Short mmCIF file of C-alpha atoms and ligand atoms in Angstrom, two decimals:
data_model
loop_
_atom_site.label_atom_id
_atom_site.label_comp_id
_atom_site.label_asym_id
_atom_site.label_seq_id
_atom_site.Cartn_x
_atom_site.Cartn_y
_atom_site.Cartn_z
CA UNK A 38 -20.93 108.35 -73.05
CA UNK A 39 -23.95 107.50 -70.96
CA UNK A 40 -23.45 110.56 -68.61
CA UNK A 41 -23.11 114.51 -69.40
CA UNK A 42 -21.89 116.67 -66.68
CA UNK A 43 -22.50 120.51 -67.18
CA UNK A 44 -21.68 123.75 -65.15
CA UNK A 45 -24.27 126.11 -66.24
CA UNK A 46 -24.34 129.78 -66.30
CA UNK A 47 -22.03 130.43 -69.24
CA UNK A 48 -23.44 132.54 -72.05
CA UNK A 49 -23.34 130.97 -75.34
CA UNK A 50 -20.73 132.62 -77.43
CA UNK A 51 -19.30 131.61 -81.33
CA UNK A 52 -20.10 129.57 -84.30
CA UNK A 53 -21.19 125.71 -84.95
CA UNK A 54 -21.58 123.69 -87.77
CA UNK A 55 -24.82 121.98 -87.30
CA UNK A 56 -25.37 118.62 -88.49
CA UNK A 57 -27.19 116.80 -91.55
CA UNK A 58 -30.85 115.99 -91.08
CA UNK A 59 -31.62 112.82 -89.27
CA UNK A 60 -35.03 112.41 -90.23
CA UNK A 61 -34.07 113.05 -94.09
CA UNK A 62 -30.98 110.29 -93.69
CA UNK A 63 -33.51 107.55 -92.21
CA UNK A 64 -36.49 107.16 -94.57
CA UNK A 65 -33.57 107.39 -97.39
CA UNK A 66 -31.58 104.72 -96.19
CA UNK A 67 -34.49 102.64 -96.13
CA UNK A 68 -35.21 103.71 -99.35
CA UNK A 69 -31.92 102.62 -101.03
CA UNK A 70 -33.13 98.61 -100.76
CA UNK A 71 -35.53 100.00 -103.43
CA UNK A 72 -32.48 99.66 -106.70
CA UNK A 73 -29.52 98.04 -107.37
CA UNK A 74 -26.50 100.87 -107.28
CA UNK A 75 -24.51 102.33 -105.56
CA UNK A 76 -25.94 105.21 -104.02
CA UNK A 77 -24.18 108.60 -102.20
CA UNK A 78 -25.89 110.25 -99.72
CA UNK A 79 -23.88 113.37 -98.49
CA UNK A 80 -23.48 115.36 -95.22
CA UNK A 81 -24.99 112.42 -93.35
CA UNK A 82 -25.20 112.83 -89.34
CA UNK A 83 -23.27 109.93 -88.21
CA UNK A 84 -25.52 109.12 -85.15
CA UNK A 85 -26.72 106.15 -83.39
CA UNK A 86 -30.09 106.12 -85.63
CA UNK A 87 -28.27 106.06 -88.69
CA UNK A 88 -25.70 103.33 -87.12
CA UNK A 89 -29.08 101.27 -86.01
CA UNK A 90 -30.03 101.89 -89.46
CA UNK A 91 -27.24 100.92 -91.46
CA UNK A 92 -27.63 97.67 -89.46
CA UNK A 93 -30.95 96.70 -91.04
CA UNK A 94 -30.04 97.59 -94.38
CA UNK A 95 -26.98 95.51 -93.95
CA UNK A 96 -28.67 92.45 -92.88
CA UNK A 97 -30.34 92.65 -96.42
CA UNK A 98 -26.57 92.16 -98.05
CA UNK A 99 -25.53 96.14 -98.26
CA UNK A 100 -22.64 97.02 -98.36
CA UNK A 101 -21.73 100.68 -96.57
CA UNK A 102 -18.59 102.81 -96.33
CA UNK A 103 -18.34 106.51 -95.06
CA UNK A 104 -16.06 108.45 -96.28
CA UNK A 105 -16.04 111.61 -93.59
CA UNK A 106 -19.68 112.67 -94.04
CA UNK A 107 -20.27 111.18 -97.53
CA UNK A 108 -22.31 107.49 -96.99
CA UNK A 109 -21.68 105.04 -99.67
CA UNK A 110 -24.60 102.61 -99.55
CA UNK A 111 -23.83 99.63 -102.35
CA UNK A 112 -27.32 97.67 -102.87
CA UNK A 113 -26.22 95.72 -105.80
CA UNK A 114 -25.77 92.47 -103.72
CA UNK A 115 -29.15 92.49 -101.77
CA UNK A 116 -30.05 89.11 -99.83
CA UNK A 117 -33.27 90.22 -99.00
CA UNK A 118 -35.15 88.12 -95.81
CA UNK A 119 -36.67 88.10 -92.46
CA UNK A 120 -34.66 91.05 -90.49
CA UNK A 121 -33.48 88.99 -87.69
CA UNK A 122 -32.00 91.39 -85.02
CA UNK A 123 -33.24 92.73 -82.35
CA UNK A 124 -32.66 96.25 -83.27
CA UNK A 125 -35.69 97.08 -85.46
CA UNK A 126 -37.48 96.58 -82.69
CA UNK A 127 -35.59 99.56 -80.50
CA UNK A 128 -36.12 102.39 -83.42
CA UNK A 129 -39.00 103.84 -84.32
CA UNK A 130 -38.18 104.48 -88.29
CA UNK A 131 -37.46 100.50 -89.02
CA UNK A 132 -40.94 101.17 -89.93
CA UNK A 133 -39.80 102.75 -93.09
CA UNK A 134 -38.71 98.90 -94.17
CA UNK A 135 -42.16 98.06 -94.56
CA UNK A 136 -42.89 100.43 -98.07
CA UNK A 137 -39.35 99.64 -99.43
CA UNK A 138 -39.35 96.51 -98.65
CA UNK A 139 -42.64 95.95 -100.08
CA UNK A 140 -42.06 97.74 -102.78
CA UNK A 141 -38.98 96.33 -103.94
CA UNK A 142 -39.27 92.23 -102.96
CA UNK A 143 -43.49 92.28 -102.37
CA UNK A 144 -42.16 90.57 -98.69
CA UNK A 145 -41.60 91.80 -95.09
CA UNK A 146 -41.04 90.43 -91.84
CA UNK A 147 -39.56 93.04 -88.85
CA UNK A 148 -40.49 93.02 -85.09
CA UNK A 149 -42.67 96.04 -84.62
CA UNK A 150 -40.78 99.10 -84.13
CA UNK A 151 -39.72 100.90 -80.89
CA UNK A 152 -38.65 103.96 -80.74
CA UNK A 153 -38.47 107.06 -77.82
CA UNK A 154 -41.39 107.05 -74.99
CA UNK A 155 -43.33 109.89 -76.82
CA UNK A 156 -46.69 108.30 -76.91
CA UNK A 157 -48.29 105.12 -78.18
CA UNK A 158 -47.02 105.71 -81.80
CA UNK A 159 -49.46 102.77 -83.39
CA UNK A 160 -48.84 101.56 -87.26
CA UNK A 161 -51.87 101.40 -88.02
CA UNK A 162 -52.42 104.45 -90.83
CA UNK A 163 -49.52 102.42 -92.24
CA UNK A 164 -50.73 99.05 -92.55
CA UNK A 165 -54.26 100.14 -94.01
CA UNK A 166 -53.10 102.16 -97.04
CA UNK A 167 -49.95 99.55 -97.42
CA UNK A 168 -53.20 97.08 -97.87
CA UNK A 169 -55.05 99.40 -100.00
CA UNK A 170 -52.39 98.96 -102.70
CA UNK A 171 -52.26 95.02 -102.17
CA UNK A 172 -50.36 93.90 -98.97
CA UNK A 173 -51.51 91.37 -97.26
CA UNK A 174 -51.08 91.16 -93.58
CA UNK A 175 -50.82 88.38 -91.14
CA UNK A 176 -51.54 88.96 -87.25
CA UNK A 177 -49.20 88.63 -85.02
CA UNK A 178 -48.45 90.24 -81.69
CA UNK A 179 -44.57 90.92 -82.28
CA UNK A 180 -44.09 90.95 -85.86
CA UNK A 181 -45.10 92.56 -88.61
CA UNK A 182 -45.15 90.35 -91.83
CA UNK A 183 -46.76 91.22 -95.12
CA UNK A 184 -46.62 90.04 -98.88
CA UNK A 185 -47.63 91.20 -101.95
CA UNK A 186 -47.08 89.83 -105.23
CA UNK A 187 -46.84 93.41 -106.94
CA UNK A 188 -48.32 96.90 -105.29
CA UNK A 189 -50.86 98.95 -107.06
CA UNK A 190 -50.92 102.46 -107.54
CA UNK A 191 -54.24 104.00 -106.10
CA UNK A 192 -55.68 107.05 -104.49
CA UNK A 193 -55.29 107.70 -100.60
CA UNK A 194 -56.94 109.94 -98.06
CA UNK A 195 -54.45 110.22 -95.02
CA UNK A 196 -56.87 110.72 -91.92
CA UNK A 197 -53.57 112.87 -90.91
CA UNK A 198 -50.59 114.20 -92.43
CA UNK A 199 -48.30 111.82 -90.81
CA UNK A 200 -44.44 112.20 -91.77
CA UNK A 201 -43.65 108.40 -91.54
CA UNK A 202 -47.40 106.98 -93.35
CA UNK A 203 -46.18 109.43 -96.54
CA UNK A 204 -42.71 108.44 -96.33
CA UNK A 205 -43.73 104.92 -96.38
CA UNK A 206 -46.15 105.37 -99.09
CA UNK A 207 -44.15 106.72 -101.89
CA UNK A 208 -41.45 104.57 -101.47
CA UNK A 209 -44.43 101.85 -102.03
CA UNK A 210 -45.39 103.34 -104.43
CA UNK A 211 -42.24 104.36 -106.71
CA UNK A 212 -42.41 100.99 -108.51
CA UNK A 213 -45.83 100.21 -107.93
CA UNK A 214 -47.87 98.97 -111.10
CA UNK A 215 -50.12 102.33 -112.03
CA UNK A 216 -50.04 105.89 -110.20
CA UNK A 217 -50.63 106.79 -107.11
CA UNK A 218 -51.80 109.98 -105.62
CA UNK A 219 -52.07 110.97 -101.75
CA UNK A 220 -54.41 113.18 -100.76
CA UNK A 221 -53.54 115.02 -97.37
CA UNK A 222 -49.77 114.25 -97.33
CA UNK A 223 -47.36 115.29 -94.63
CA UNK A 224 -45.40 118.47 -96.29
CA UNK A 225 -42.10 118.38 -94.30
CA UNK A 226 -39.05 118.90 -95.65
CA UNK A 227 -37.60 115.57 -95.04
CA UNK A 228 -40.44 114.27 -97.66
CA UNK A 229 -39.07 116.64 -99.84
CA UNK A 230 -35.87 115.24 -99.16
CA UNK A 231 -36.48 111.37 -99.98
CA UNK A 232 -38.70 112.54 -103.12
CA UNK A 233 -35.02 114.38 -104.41
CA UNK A 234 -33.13 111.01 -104.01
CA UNK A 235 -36.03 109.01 -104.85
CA UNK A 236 -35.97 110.94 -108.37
CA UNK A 237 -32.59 111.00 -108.52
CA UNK A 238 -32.84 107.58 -108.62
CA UNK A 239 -35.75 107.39 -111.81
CA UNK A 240 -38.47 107.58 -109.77
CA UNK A 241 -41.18 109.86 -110.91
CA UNK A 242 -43.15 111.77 -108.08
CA UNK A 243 -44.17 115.25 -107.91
CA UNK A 244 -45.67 117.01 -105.37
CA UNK A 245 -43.53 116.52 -102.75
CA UNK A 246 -43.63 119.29 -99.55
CA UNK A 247 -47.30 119.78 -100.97
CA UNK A 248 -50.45 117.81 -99.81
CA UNK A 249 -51.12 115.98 -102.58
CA UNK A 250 -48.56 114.15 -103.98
CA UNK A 251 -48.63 111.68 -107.18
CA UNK A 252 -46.34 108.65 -107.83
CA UNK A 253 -45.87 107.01 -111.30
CA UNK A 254 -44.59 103.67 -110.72
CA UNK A 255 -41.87 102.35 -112.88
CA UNK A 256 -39.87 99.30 -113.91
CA UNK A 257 -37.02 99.47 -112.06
CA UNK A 258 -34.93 102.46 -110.43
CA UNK A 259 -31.25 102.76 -110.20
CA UNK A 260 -28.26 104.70 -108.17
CA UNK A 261 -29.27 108.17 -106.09
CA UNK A 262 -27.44 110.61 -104.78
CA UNK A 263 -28.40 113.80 -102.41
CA UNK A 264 -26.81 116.19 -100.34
CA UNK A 265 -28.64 116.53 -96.58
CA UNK A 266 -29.07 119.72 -95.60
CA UNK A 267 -28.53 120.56 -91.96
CA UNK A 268 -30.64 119.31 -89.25
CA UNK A 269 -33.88 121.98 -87.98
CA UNK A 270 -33.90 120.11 -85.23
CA UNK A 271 -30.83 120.46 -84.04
CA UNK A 272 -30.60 124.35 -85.34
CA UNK A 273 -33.41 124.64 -82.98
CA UNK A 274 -31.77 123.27 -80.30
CA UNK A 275 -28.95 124.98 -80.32
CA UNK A 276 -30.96 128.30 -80.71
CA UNK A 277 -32.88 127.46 -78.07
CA UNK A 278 -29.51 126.69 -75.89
CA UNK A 279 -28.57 130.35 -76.76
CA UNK A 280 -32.16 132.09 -75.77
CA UNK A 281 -31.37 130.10 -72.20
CA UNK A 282 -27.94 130.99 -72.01
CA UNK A 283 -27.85 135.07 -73.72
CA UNK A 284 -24.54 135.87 -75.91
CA UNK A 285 -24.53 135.19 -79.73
CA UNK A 286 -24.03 132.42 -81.67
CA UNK A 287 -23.71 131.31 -85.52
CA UNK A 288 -25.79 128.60 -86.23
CA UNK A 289 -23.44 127.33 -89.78
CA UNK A 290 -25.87 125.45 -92.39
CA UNK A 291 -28.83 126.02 -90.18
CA UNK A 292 -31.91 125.59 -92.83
CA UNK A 293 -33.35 129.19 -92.21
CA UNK A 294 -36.10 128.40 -94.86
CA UNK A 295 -37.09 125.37 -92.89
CA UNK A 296 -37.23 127.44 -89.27
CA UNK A 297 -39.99 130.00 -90.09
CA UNK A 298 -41.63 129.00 -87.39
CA UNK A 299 -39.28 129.19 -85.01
CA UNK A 300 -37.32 132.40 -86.02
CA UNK A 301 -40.59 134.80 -84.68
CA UNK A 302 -40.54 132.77 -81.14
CA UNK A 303 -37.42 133.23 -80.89
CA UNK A 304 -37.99 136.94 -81.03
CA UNK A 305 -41.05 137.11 -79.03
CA UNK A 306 -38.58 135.69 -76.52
CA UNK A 307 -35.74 138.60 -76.80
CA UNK A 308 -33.83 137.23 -79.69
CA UNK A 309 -32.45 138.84 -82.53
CA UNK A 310 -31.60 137.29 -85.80
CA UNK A 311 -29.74 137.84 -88.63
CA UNK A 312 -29.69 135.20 -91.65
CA UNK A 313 -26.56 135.44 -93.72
CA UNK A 314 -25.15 132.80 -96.54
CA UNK A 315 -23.20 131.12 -93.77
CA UNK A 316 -26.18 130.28 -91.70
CA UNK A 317 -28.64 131.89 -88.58
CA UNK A 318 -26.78 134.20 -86.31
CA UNK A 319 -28.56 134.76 -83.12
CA UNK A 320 -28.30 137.38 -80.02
CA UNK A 321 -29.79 137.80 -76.94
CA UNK A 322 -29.05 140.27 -75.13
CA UNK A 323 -31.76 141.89 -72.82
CA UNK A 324 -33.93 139.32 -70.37
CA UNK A 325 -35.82 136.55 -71.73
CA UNK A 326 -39.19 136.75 -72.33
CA UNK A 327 -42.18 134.45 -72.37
CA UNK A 328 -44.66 133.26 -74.67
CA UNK A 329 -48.07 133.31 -73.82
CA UNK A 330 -49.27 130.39 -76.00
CA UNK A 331 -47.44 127.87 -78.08
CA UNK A 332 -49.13 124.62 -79.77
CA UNK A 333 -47.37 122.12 -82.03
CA UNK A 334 -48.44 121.54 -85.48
CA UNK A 335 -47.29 119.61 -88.15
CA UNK A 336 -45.11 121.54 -90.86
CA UNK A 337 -44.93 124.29 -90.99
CA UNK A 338 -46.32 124.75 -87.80
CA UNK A 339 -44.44 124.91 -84.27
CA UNK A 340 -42.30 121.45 -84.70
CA UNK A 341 -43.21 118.95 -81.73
CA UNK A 342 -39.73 117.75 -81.67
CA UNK A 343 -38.73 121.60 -80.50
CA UNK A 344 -41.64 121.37 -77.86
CA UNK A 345 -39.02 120.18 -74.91
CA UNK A 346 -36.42 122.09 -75.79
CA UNK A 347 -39.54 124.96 -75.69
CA UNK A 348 -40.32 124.17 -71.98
CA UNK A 349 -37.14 124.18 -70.42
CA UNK A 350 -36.22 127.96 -72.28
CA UNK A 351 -39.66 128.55 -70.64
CA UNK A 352 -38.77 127.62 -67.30
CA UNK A 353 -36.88 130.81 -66.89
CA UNK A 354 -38.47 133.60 -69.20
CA UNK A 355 -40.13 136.44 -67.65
CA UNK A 356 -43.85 135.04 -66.77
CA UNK A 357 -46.68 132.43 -67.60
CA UNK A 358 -46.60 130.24 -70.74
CA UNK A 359 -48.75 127.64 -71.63
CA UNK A 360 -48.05 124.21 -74.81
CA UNK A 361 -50.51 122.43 -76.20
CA UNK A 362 -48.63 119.44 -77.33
CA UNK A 363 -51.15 118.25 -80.95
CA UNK A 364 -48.51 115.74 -82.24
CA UNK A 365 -48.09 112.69 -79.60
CA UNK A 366 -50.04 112.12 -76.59
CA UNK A 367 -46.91 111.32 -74.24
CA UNK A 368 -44.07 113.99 -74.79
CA UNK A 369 -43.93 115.85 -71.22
CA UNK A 370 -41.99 113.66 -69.36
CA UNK A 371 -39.38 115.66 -68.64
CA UNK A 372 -41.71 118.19 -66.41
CA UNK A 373 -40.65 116.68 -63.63
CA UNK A 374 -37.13 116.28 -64.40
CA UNK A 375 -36.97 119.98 -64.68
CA UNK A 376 -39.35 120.80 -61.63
CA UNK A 377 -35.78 118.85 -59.71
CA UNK A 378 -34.00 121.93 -60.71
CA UNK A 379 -36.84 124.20 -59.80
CA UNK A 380 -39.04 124.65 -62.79
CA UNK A 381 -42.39 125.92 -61.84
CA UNK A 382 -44.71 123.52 -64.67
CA UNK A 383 -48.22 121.84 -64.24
CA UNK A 384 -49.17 119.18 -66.80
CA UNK A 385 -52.57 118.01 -67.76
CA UNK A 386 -53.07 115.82 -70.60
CA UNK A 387 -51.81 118.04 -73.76
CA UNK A 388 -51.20 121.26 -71.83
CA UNK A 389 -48.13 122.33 -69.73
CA UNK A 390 -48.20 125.35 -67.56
CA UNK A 391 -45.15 126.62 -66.95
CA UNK A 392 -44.71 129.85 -64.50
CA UNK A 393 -40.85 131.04 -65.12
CA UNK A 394 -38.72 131.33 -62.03
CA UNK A 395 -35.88 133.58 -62.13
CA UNK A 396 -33.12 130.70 -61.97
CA UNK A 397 -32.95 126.63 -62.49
CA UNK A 398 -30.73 124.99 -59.77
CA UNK A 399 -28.50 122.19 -60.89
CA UNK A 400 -29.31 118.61 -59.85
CA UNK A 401 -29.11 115.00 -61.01
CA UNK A 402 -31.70 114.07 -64.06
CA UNK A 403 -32.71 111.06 -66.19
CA UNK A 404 -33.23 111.19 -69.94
CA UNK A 405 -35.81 109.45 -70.50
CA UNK A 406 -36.09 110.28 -74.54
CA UNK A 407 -34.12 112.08 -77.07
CA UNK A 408 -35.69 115.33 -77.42
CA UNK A 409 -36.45 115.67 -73.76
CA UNK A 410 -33.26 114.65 -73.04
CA UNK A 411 -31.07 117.48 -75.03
CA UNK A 412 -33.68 119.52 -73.19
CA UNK A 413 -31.86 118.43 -70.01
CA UNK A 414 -28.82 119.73 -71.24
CA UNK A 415 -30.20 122.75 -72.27
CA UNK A 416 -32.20 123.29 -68.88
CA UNK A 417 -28.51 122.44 -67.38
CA UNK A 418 -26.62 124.95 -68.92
CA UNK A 419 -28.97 128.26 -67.80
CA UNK A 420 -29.03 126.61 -64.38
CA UNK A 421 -26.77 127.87 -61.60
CA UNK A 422 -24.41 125.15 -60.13
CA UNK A 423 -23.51 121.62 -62.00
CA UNK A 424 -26.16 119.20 -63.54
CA UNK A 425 -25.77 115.52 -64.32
CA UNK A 426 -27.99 113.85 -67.13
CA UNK A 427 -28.11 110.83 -66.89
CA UNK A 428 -29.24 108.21 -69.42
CA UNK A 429 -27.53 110.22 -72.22
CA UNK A 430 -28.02 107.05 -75.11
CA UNK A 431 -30.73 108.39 -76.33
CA UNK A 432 -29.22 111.86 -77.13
CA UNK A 433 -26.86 110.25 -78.89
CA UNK A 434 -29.27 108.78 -81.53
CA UNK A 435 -30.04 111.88 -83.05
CA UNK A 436 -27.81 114.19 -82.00
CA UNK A 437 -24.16 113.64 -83.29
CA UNK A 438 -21.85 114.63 -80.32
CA UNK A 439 -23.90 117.93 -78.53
CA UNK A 440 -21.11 118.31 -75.95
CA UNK A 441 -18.51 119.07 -78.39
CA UNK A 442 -21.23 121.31 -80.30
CA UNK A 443 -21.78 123.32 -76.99
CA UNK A 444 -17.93 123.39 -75.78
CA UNK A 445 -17.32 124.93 -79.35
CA UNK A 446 -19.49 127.34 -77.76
CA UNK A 447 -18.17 128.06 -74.55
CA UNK A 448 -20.11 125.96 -72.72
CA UNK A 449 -18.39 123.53 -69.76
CA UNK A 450 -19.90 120.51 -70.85
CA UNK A 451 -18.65 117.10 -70.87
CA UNK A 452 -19.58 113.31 -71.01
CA UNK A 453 -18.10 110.35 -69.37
N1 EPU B 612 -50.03 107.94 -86.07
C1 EPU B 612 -51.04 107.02 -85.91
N2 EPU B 612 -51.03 105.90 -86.68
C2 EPU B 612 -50.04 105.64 -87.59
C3 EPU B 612 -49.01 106.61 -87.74
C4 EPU B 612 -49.03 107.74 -86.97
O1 EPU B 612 -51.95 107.20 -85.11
O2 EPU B 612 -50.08 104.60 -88.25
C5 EPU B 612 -50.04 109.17 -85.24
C6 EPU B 612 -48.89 109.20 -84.24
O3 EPU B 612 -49.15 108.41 -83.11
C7 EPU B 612 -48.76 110.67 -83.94
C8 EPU B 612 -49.13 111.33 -85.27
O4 EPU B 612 -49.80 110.32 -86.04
O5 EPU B 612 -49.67 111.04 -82.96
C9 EPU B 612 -47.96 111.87 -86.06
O6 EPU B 612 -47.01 110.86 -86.28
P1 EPU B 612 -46.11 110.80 -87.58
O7 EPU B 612 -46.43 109.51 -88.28
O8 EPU B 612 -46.20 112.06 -88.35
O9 EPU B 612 -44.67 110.69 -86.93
P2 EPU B 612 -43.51 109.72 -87.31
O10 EPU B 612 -43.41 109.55 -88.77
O11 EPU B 612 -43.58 108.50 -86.46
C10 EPU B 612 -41.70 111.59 -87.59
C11 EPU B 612 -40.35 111.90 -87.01
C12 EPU B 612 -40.52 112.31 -85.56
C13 EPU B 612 -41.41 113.56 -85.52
C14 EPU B 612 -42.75 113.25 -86.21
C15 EPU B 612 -43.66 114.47 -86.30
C16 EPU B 612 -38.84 110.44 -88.22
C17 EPU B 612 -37.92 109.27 -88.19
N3 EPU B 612 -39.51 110.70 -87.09
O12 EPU B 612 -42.24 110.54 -86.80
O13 EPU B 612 -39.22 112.65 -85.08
O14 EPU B 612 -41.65 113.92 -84.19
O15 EPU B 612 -42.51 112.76 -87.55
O16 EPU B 612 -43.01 115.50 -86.93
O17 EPU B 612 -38.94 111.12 -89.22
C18 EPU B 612 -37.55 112.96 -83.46
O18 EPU B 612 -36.77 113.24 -84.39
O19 EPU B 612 -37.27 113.15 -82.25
C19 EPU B 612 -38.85 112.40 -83.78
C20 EPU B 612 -39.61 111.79 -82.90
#
């Protein structure tokens, strides 16, 4: 399914069920090396990440089974040693190996990790505090390997409130010797997310979703279990779809709490909302609108992951719009993808000026990342005429199957 083939112009119409969080499922999955169980992690997106994923955590002698959405993940056999493929090095989260890892066997050894073209993406914030608390390091251009013969709770100042450094953190920390408190965390919901299965599990942190977070380190932990909520990301996405597109749409398990944010762009754009137990509902009806001024913060701020997604809706509300993109140096590449199918946008280092024109015209575009690239689809389905996007893989790894997602919809999407 490398190829998506749309004929735009169809307003969204109908309900969806969107999918379980992606960037809750990865750091957890990591995290399960940390005890001996077997662990349950529910409503799981069954996407290429978590596939990539499961991989890793396989080499180290688990044992997985799905059962629908449900992942089984059976650690009570772990082999644990150098991971050997080459897939750590194509995804960006393999990183989370280094704190579990770490934490649980004091030894890593993983090719640094890849991931999509949004930036440089260094490790660095990751390696430092993983020192602080008694990894050692040795230099080497393609791999990272550490040791440590047992971590050490301590204090941290993050220099940013980056998602992955506090992911990677507590799980280092959870059976660390001593506590250990970070000052300046990343407050996401996903954090919140591995801290639930984490203490599900007998860890003891508290804090989580707030910016400092402490960690008592214990002797051993044993079998989690959570339930993922749905995926903001992709409830964003499809929202986004519908602004683009007009009609209505139920977004089913969207996490309205987690899209506060979102829900009063939407609005300034000519959307209407109503949340109800089932989900987000969402109208638009009268033109789309622009607005003026959007930057990207972390959470809760304007998600960067939405910023694409942003741009091509942009392309055809009523006026001038500028992003300042705050998160990753890299993630406009698919301006000129959409200036193929007429989009009026200027870039210059974290700004994008985007003029609206009063249609897209179909064409033949390359996804070149994951977020940009469901942006493609989404610039392809306001356009007039039919759109090819290429290069579809990487849509794929965090998005579960969008063209049956949009057909439930209305839209006349396929892949081949
Ligand atoms: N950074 C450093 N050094 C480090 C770590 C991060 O300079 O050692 C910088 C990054 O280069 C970036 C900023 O810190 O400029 C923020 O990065 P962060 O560490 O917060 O991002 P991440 O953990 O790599 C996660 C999500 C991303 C999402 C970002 C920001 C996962 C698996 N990935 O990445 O999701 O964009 O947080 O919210 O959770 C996506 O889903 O499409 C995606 C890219």
């Amino acid at each position: 399914m490398k190829q998506i083939y749309i004929r735009g112009g169809v307003p969204l119409s109908g309900q969806v069920r969107i999918q379980g969080s992606k960037n809750a499922a990865l750091p957890i999955l990591a995290a399960t090396l940390l005890a001996d169980g077997e662990h349950e992690i529910k409503n799981c997106p069954r996407i290429a990440d978590v596939y990539y994923m499961l991989d890793l955590i396989r080499s180290q002698g688990a044992a997985v089974r799905w059962k629908g959405h449900t992942l089984y993940v059976d650690t009570r056999q772990l082999t644990p040693g150098p991971f050997s493929e080459k897939k750590e090095g194509t995804m960006r989260s393999s990183i989370f190996l280094l704190g579990a890892m770490l934490g649980r066997f004091g030894e890593v050894d993983l090719e640094y990790p890849g991931g999509c073209v949004i930036g440089d993406r260094p490790v660095n914030w990751h390696i430092k505090h993983l020192n602080k608390m008694g990894a050692m390091f040795c230099d080497s251009d393609e791999r990272i390997r550490a040791k440590a013969v047992r971590l050490t709770g301590c204090e941290h100042t993050l220099p940013f409130p980056s998602v992955g450094v506090t992911e990677n953190l507590i799980m280092a920390a959870v059976l660390a010797e001593g506590t250990t408190i970070l000052h300046g965390a990343a407050t996401e919901p996903e954090i919140v997310a591995l801290c639930i299965f984490l203490n599900s599990a007998g860890a003891q942190i508290t804090g989580a979703g707030q910016r400092e977070v402490v960690i008592r380190g214990v002797q051993a932990l044993h079998e989690g279990r959570i339930q993922l909520c749905g995926d903001r990301i992709v409830a964003g996405t499809y929202a986004l779809a519908c602004m683009m597109t007009g009609g209505g749409v139920l977004l089913q398990d969207a996490p309205v709490s987690q899209m506060t944010r979102l829900i009063p762009t939407l609005h300034a754009m000519g959307g209407h909302t109503m949340i109800s137990p089932q989900g987000l509902y969402l109208h638009r009806g009268e033109a789309l609108s622009t607005v003026p001024y959007t930057v990207t913060e972390v959470y809760p701020g304007f998600p960067t992951d939405l910023q694409s997604p942003l741009m091509a809706a942009l392309c055809v509300a009523k006026g001038e719009s500028v992003i300042e993109e705050r998160i990753f140096g890299n993630r406009f590449r698919i301006a000129p993808q959409l200036r193929k199918m007429g989009a009026d946008i200027y870039t210059e280092n974290r700004y994008a000026y985007i003029r609206g024109v009063e249609k897209l015209h179909g064409a033949c575009v390359t996804a070149e990342e994951l977020r940009g690239g469901a942006a493609l689809v989404l610039a392809g389905l306001g356009a007039g005429g039919e759109t090819y996007v290429e290069n579809c893989g990487h849509i794929y790894r965090g998005y579960e199957n969008i063209c049956r997602d949009l057909s439930e919809l209305g839209a006349r999407i396929y892949s081949e």
